[in-house]
Short mmCIF file of C-alpha atoms in Angstrom, two decimals:
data_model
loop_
_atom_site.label_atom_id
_atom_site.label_comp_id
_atom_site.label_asym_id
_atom_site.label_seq_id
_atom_site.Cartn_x
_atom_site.Cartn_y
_atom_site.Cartn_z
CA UNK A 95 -92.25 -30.85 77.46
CA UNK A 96 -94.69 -33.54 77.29
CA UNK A 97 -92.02 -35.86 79.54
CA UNK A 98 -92.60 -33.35 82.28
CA UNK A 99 -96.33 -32.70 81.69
CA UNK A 100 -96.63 -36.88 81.92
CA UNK A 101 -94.56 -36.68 84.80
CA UNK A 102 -96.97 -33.99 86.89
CA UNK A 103 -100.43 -36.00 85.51
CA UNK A 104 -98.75 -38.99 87.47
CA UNK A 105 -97.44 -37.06 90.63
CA UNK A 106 -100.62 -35.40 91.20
CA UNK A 107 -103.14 -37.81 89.51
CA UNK A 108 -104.76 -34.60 87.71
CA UNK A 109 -104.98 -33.49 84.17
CA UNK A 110 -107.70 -31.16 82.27
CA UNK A 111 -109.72 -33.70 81.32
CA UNK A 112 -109.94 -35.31 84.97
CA UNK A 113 -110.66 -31.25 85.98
CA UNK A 114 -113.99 -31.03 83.26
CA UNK A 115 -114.61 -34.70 84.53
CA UNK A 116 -115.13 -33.58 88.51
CA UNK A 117 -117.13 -30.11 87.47
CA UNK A 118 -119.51 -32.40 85.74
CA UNK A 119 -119.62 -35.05 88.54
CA UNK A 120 -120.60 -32.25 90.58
CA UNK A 121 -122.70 -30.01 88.52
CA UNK A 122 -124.75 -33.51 87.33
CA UNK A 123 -125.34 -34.75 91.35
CA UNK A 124 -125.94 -31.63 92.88
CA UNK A 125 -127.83 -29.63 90.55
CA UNK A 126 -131.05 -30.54 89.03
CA UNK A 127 -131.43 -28.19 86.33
CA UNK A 128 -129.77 -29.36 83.00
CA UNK A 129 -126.84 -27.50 81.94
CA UNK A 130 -125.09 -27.42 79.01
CA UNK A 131 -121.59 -25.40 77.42
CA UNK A 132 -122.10 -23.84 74.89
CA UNK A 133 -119.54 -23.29 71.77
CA UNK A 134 -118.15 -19.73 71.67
CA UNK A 135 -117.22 -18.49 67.81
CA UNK A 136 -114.71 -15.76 68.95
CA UNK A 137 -111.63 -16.94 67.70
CA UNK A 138 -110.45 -13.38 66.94
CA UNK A 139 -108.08 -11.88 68.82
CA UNK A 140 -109.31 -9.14 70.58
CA UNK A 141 -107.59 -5.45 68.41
CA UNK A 142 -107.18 -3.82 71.69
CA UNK A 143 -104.92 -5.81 73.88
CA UNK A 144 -101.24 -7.59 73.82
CA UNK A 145 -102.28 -10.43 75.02
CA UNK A 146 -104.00 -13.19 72.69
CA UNK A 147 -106.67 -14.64 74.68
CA UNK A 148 -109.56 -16.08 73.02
CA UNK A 149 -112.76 -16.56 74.24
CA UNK A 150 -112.83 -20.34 73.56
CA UNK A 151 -110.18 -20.30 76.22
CA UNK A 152 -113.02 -19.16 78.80
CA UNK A 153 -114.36 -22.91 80.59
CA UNK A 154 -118.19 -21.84 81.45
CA UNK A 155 -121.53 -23.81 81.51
CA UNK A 156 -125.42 -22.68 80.72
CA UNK A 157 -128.36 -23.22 82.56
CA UNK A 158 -131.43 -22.09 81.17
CA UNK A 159 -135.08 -21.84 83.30
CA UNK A 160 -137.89 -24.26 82.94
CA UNK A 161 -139.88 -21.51 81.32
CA UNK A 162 -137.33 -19.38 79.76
CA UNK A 163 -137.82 -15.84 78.22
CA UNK A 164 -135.56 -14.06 76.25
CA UNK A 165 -136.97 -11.18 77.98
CA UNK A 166 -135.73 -12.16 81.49
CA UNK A 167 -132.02 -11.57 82.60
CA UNK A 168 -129.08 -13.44 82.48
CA UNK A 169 -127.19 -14.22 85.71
CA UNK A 170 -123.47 -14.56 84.63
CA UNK A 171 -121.79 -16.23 88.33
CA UNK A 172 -118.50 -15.75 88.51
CA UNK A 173 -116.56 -17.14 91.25
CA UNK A 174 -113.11 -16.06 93.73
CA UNK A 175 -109.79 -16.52 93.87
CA UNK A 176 -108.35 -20.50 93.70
CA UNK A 177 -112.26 -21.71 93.03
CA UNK A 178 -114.13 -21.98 89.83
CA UNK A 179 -117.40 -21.89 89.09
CA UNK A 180 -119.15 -25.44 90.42
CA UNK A 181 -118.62 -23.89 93.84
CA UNK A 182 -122.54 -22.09 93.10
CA UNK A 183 -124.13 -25.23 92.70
CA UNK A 184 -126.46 -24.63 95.61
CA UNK A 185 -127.31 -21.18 93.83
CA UNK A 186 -128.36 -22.17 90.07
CA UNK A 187 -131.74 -24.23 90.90
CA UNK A 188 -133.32 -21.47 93.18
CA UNK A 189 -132.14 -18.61 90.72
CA UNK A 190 -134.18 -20.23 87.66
CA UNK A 191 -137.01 -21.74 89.57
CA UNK A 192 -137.68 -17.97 90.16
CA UNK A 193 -139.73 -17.08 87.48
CA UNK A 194 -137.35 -13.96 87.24
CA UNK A 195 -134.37 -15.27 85.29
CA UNK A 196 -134.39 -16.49 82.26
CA UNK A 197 -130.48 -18.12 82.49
CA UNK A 198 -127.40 -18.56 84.56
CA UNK A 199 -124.36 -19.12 83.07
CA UNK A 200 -121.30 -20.10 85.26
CA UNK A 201 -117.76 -18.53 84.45
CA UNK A 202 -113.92 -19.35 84.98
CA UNK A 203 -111.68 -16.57 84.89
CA UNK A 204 -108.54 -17.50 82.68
CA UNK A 205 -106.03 -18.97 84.30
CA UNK A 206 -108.35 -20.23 86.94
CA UNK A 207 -111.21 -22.98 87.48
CA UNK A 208 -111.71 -25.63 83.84
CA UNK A 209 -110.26 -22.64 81.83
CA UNK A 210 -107.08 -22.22 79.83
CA UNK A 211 -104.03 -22.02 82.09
CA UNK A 212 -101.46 -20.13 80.20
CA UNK A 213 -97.93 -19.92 80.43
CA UNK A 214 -96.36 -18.59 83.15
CA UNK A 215 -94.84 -16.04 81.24
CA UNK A 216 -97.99 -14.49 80.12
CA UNK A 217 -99.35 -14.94 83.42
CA UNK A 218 -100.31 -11.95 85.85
CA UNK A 219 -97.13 -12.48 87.98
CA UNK A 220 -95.98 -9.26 89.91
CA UNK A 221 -92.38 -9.05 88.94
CA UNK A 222 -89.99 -9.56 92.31
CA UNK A 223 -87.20 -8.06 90.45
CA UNK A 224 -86.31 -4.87 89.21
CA UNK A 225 -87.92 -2.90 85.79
CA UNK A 226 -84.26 -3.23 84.41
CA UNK A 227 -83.60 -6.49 85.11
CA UNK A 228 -82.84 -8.92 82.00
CA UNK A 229 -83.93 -11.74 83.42
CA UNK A 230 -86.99 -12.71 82.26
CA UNK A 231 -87.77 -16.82 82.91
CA UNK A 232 -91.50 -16.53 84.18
CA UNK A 233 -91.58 -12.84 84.52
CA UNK A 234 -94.57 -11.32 82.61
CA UNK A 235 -93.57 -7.81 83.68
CA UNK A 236 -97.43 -7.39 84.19
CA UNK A 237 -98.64 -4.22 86.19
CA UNK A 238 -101.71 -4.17 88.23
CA UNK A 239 -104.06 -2.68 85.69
CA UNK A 240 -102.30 -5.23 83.07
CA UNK A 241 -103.38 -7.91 85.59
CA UNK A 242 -106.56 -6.63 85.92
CA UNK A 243 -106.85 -6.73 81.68
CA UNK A 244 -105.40 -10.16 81.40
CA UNK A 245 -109.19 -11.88 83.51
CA UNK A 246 -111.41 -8.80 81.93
CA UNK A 247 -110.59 -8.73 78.17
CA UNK A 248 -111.91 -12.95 77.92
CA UNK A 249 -114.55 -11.69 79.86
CA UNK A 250 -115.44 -9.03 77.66
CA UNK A 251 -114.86 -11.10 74.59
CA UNK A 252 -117.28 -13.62 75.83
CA UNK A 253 -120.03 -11.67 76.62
CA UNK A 254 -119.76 -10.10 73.28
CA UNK A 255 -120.17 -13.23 71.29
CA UNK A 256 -123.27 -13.33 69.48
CA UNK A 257 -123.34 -17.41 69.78
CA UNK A 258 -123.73 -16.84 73.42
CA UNK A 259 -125.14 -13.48 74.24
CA UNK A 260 -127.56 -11.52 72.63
CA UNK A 261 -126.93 -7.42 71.97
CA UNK A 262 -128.87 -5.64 74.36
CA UNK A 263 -129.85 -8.55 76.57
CA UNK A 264 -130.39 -8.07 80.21
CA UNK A 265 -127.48 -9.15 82.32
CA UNK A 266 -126.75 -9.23 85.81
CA UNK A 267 -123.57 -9.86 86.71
CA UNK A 268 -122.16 -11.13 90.60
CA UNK A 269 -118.89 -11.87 92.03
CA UNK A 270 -117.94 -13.25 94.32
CA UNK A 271 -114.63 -11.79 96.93
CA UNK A 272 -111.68 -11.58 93.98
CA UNK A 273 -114.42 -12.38 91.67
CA UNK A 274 -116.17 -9.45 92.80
CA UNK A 275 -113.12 -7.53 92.74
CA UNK A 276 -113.18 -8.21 88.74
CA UNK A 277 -116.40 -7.72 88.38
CA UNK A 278 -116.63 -3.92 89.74
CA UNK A 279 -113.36 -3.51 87.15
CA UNK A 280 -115.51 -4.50 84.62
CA UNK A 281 -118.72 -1.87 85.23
CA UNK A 282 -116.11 0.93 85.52
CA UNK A 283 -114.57 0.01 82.21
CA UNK A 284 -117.37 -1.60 80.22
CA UNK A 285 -120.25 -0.44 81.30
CA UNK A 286 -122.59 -0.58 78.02
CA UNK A 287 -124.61 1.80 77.08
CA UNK A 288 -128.46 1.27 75.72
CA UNK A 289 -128.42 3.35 72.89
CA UNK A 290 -125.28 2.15 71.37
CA UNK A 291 -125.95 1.85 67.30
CA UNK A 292 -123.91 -0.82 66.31
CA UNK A 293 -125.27 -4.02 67.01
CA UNK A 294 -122.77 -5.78 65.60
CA UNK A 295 -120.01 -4.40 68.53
CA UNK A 296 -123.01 -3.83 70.96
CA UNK A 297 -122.86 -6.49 74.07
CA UNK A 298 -125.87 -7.22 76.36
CA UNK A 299 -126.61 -4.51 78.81
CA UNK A 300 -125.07 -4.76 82.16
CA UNK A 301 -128.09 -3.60 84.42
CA UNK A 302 -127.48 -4.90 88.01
CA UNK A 303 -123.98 -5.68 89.69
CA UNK A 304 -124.00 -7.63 93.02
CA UNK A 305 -120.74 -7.93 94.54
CA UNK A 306 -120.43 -11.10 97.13
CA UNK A 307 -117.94 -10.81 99.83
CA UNK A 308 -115.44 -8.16 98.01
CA UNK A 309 -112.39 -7.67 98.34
CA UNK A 310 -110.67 -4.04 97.20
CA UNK A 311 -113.27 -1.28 98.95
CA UNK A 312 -111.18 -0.35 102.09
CA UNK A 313 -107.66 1.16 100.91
CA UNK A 314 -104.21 -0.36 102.20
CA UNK A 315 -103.23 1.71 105.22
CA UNK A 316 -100.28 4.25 103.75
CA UNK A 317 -96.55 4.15 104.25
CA UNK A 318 -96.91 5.76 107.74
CA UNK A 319 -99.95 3.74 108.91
CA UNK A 320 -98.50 0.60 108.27
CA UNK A 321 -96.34 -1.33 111.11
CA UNK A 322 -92.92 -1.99 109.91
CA UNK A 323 -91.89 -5.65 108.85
CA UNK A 324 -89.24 -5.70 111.76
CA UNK A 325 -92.15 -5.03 114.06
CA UNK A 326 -94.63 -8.01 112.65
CA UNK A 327 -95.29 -11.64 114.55
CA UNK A 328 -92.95 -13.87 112.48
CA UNK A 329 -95.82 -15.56 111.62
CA UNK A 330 -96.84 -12.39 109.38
CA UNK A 331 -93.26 -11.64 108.04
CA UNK A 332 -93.06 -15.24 106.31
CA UNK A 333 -96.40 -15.14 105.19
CA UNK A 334 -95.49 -11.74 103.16
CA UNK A 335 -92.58 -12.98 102.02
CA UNK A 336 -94.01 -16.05 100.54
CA UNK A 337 -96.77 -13.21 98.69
CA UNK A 338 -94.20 -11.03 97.34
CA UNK A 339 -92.33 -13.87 95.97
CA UNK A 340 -94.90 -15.24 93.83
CA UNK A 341 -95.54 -18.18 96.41
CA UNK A 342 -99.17 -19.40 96.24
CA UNK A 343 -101.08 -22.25 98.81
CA UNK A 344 -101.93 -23.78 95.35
CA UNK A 345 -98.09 -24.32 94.68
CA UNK A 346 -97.83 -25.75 98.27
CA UNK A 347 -100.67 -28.38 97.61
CA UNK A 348 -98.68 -29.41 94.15
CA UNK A 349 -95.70 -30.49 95.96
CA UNK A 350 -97.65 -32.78 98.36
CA UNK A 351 -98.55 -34.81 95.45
CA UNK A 352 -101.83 -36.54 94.95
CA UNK A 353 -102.65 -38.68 98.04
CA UNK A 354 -101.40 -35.93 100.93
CA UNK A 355 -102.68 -33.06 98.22
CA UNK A 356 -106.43 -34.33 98.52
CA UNK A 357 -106.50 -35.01 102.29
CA UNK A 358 -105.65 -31.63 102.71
CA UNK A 359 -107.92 -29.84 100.43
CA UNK A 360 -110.60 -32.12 101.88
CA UNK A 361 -109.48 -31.34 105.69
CA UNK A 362 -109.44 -27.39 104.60
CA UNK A 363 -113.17 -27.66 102.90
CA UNK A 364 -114.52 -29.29 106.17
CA UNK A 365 -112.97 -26.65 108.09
CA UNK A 366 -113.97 -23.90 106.33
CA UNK A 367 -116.99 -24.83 105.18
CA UNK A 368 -118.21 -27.45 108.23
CA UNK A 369 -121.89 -27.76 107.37
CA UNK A 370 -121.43 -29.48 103.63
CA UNK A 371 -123.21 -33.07 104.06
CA UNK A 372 -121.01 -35.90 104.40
CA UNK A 373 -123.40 -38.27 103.87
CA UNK A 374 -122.94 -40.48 101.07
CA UNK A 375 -125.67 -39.77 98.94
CA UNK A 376 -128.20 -42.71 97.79
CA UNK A 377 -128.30 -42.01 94.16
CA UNK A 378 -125.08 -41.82 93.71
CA UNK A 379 -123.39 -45.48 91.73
CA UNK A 380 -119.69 -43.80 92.90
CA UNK A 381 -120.50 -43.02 96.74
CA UNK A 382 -119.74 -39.51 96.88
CA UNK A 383 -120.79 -37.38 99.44
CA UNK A 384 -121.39 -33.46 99.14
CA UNK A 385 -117.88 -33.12 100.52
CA UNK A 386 -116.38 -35.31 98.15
CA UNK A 387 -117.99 -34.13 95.07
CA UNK A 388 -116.74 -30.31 95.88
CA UNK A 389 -112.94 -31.67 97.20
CA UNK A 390 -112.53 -33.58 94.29
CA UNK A 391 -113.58 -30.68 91.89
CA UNK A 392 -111.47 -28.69 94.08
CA UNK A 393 -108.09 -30.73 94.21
CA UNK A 394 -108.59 -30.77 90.59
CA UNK A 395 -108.71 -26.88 90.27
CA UNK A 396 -105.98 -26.55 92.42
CA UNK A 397 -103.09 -28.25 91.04
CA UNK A 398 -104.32 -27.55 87.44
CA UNK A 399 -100.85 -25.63 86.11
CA UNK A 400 -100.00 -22.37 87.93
CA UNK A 401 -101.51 -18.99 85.72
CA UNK A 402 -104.22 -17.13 86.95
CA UNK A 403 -103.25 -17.82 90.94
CA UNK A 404 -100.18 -15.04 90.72
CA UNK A 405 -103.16 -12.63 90.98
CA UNK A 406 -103.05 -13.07 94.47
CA UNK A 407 -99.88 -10.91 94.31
CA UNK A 408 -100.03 -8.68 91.36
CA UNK A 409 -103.56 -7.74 92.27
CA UNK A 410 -103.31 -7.95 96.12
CA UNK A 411 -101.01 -7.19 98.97
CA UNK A 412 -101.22 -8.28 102.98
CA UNK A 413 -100.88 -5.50 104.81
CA UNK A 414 -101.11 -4.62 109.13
CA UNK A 415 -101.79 -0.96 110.91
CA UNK A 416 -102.83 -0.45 114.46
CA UNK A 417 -106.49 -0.90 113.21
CA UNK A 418 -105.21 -4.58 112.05
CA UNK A 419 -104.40 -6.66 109.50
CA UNK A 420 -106.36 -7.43 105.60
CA UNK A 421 -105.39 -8.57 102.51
CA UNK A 422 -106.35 -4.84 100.34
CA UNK A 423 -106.60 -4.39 96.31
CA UNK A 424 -103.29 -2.43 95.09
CA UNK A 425 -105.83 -0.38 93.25
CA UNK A 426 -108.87 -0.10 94.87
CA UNK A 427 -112.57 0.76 94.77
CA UNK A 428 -113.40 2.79 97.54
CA UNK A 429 -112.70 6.81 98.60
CA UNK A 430 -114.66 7.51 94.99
CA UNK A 431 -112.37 5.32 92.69
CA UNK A 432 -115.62 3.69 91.65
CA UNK A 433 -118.36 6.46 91.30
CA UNK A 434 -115.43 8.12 89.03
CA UNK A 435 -115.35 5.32 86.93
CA UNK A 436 -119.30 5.57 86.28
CA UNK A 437 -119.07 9.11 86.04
CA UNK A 438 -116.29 8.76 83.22
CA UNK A 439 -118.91 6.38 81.94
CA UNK A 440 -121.82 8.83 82.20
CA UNK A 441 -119.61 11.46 80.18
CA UNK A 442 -118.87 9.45 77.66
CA UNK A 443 -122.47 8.64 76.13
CA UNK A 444 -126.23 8.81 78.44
CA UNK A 445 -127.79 6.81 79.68
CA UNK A 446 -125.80 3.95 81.66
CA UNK A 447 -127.36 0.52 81.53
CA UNK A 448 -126.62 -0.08 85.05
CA UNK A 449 -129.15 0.43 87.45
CA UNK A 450 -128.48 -1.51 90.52
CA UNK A 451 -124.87 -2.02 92.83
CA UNK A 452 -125.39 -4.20 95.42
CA UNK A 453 -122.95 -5.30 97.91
CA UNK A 454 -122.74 -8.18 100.25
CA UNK A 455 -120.82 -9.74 103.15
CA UNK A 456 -121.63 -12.59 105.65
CA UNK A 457 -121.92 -11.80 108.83
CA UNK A 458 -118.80 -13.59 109.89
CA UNK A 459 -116.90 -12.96 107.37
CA UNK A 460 -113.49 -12.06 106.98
CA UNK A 461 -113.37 -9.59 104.49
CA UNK A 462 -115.98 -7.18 106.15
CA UNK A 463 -113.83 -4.68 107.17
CA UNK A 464 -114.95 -3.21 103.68
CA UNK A 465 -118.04 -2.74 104.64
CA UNK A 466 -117.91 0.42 106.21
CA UNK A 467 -115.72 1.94 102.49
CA UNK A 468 -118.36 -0.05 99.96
CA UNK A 469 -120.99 1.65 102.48
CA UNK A 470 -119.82 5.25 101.69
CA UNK A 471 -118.54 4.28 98.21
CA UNK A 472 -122.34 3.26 97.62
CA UNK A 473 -123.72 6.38 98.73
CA UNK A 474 -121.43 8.33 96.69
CA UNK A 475 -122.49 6.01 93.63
CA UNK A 476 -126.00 6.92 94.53
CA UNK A 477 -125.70 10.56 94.78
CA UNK A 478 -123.77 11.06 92.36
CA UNK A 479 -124.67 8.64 89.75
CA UNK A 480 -128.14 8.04 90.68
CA UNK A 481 -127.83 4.60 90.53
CA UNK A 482 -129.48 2.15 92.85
CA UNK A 483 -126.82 1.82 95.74
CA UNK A 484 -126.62 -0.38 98.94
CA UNK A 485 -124.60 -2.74 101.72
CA UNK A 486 -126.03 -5.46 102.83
CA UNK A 487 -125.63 -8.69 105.38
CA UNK A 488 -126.01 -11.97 104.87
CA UNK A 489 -127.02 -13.64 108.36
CA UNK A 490 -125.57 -17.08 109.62
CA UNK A 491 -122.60 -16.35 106.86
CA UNK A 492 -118.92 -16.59 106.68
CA UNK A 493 -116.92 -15.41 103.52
CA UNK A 494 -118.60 -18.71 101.53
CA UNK A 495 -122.08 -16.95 101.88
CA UNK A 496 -123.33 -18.77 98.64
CA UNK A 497 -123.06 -21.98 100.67
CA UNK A 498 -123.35 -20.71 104.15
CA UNK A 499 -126.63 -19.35 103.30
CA UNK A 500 -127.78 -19.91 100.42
CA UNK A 501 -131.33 -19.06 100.27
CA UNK A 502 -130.25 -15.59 101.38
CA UNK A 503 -127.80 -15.10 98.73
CA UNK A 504 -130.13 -15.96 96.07
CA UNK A 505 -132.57 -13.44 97.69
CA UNK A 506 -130.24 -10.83 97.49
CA UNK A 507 -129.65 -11.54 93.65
CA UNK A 508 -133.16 -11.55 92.86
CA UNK A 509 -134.42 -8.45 95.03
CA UNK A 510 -134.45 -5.06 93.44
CA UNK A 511 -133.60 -2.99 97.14
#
C-alpha cells in the first residue's frame, strides 16, 4: 500500500499536503481578506447513515468580515463537480466588504477538492454490473439517493457542529452546477425549522438558497424521446460508454503523469476560462500568474485519489432527443420534485426557515437548457410554498459565472429579489 501510494506521489508529483499547499498559495495571493480553518469537534459518527464519514473529513476555510456581526448571515460556497472551493476566490472579498454578511466559509464535498478521498469501495460509483453479481472489487453498490447521502450527510454534520456554526444562525447557502445540484438536495431534506426546541440537535437556519449554474431541473428525455445509441455520432457513443463505465476526465489526466497532466489542465483553464490574467503578478516571490495559481490548485485537485468524481455517473447520465443533447440528474428537481420536497417539509413542523430560492445561469452557458424547468419549478415553489422564487441571468457569463462575472454573481447573492 504505501509502495504504490509512493509510487503515484512520484508519477504525478501530487500528494495531500502539496493539494492544502496550492489552495493556500491561492487563497493567500488572490484574496485579501484573512481566512482561517477552523477545527470541527464532530468525531461522532453520524446514527443515521451506513457510511462513517466524519465531519473532520470535510477540507473548508473561514472568512469572517471586517466588521463582523453575529447577527449577519453566513455564506457557506460550495463549489461543482472536479473543482473545490478556491475556485470563488474572486467572490469572498466583495461578499464581506458588503456590510451584509457577517462570514463566508468555503466547502469541499467529500471525495472532492482538499477533503478526504475515500476508498473506492465506499465511493458513489454506479455499479456497471448486475444487483446479483459477486464481484465486488470497487463496487459500492451505491444507488442514486445513496450517492446523493454519501456528499449531504458531512454536509449536514458540519453545519451542525457547534465549534463552527451556531443554532439558529442565519445561513445562506449557494452552489454552484453539481454543487448546486447538492445543495437543492439538501433544502428538500434538511430544511430547518425556527422553532425547533432542542438546541443541542438544532443547526443554523437555512434562509436563502441560490443555485449557480444547476444542473438536475430539466428531466432526461424518456425511453421513447431518446435517440437510440445505434443512431448517435460515434463521437457520442464513446463518450457514454466511457460514463457508464465509471471512466472520469480526472482518471484520463492521472495517466498523463505530472508534466503532460499540468499542461493540459492549464491549456483547458485558458480555454475555458480565457480572461484569467496571465500576468505574472509583482508581489508575488514565486512568479505566479492568476492562471498559474488556479492550474496548480487545480492539477492538484484533480489527480488527488479517485472518490467523489464517480458522481458524475451515479448521479448523472448524458443523454440526446431531437430537442438535443445534456448531461440530466437521474433524479431530478424539476416537474414539482422540489416544491414536494418543501411541502413534505411544511407538513412536517411550520414555519420553514427558508425564505428565498434563487436560481442562476450565465448567459452562455451550457447548462441553460434548465432554465425554462427551474423557471416553472420556481413558480410552483412560489405558489405553493410561498417562498421567495425566481430565474435569473448573469450577463457576459459562461457556466464559470463566479469568474466570468463576478461582480454580478455577488449581486445576485446579496440581493433579496
Amino acid at each position: 500500500m504505501l509502495s504504490s501510494q509512493l509510487m503515484r506521489q512520484w508519477w504525478m508529483g501530487s500528494s495531500h499536503t502539496q493539494l492544502l499547499q496550492a489552495e493556500h498559495r491561492l487563497l493567500t495571493a488572490l484574496v485579501k481578506s484573512p481566512f482561517r480553518k477552523p477545527s470541527s469537534s464532530n468525531d461522532v459518527d453520524s446514527p443515521d447513515t451506513r457510511y462513517e464519514y466524519k465531519a473532520t473529513n470535510i477540507n473548508f476555510v473561514e472568512f469572517v468580515a471586517p466588521s463582523h456581526s453575529a447577527s449577519l448571515p453566513t455564506v457557506v460556497l460550495a463549489h461543482g463537480f472536479g473543482s473545490g472551493l478556491g475556485f470563488f476566490y474572486r467572490n469572498i472579498d466583495d461578499l464581506l466588504n458588503s456590510g451584509k454578511i457577517g462570514r463566508v466559509i468555503g466547502v469541499d464535498w467529500l471525495g472532492m477538492g482538499g477533503s478526504a478521498r475515500v476508498a473506492c469501495w465506499q465511493s458513489p460509483i454506479r455499479s456497471v454490473l448486475s444487483s446479483s453479481s459477486k464481484i465486488s472489487f470497487c463496487n459500492s453498490k451505491f444507488t442514486t439517493s445513496d450517492a446523493v447521502d454519501f456528499f449531504l450527510d458531512p454536509l449536514d454534520q458540519l453545519l451542525h457542529d457547534v465549534n463552527v456554526f451556531q443554532p439558529g444562525e442565519d445561513v445562506w447557502l449557494v452552489g454552484h452546477s453539481l454543487g448546486g445540484y447538492l445543495a437543492a438536495r439538501y433544502a428538500i431534506r434538511r430544511t430547518h425549522f425556527q422553532n425547533e426546541s432542542d438546541a443541542a440537535t438544532k443547526g443554523p437556519n437555512l434562509s436563502k438558497l441560490i443555485l449557480a449554474s444547476p444542473v438536475g431541473f430539466q428531466p432526461p428525455p424518456s425511453v421513447h424521446e431518446r435517440i437510440p445509441n445505434s443512431s448517435l455520432p460515434p463521437a457520442f457513443r464513446i463518450l457514454d460508454a466511457l460514463w457508464s463505465s465509471n471512466f472520469t476526465p480526472q482518471a484520463l489526466i492521472r495517466a498523463m503523469g505530472s508534466s503532460r497532466g499540468r499542461h493540459a489542465i492549464k491549456r483547458a483553464l485558458h480555454g475555458r476560462i480565457p480572461h484569467l490574467n496571465e500576468s505574472v503578478m509583482r508581489d508575488r516571490a514565486d512568479s505566479m500568474s492568476e492562471l498559474d495559481l488556479l492550474a496548480n490548485y487545480l492539477y492538484h485537485v484533480t489527480v488527488a485519489p479517485a472518490s467523489g468524481e464517480y458522481a458524475m455517473n451515479s448521479l448523472l447520465e448524458p443523454a440526446a432527443s431531437e430537442a438535443g443533447a445534456g448531461v440530466y440528474a437521474r433524479e431530478p428537481l424539476g416537474r414539482g420534485i422540489m416544491t414536494s420536497g418543501l411541502l413534505e417539509k411544511m407538513k412536517a413542523q411550520q414555519p420553514l426557515s427558508l425564505k428565498s430560492v434563487k436560481v442562476i445561469f450565465g448567459d452562455h452557458d451550457w447548462v441553460r437548457f434548465n432554465e425554462n424547468a427551474a423557471r416553472k419549478e420556481c413558480e410552483s415553489i412560489r405558489s405553493n410554498c410561498k417562498i421567495a422564487a425566481g430565474v435569473h441571468i448573469v450577463p457576459n457569463a459562461g457556466h464559470h459565472l463566479y469568474l466570468d462575472n463576478a461582480d454580478s454573481f455577488v449581486n445576485h447573492i446579496l440581493d433579496d429579489g
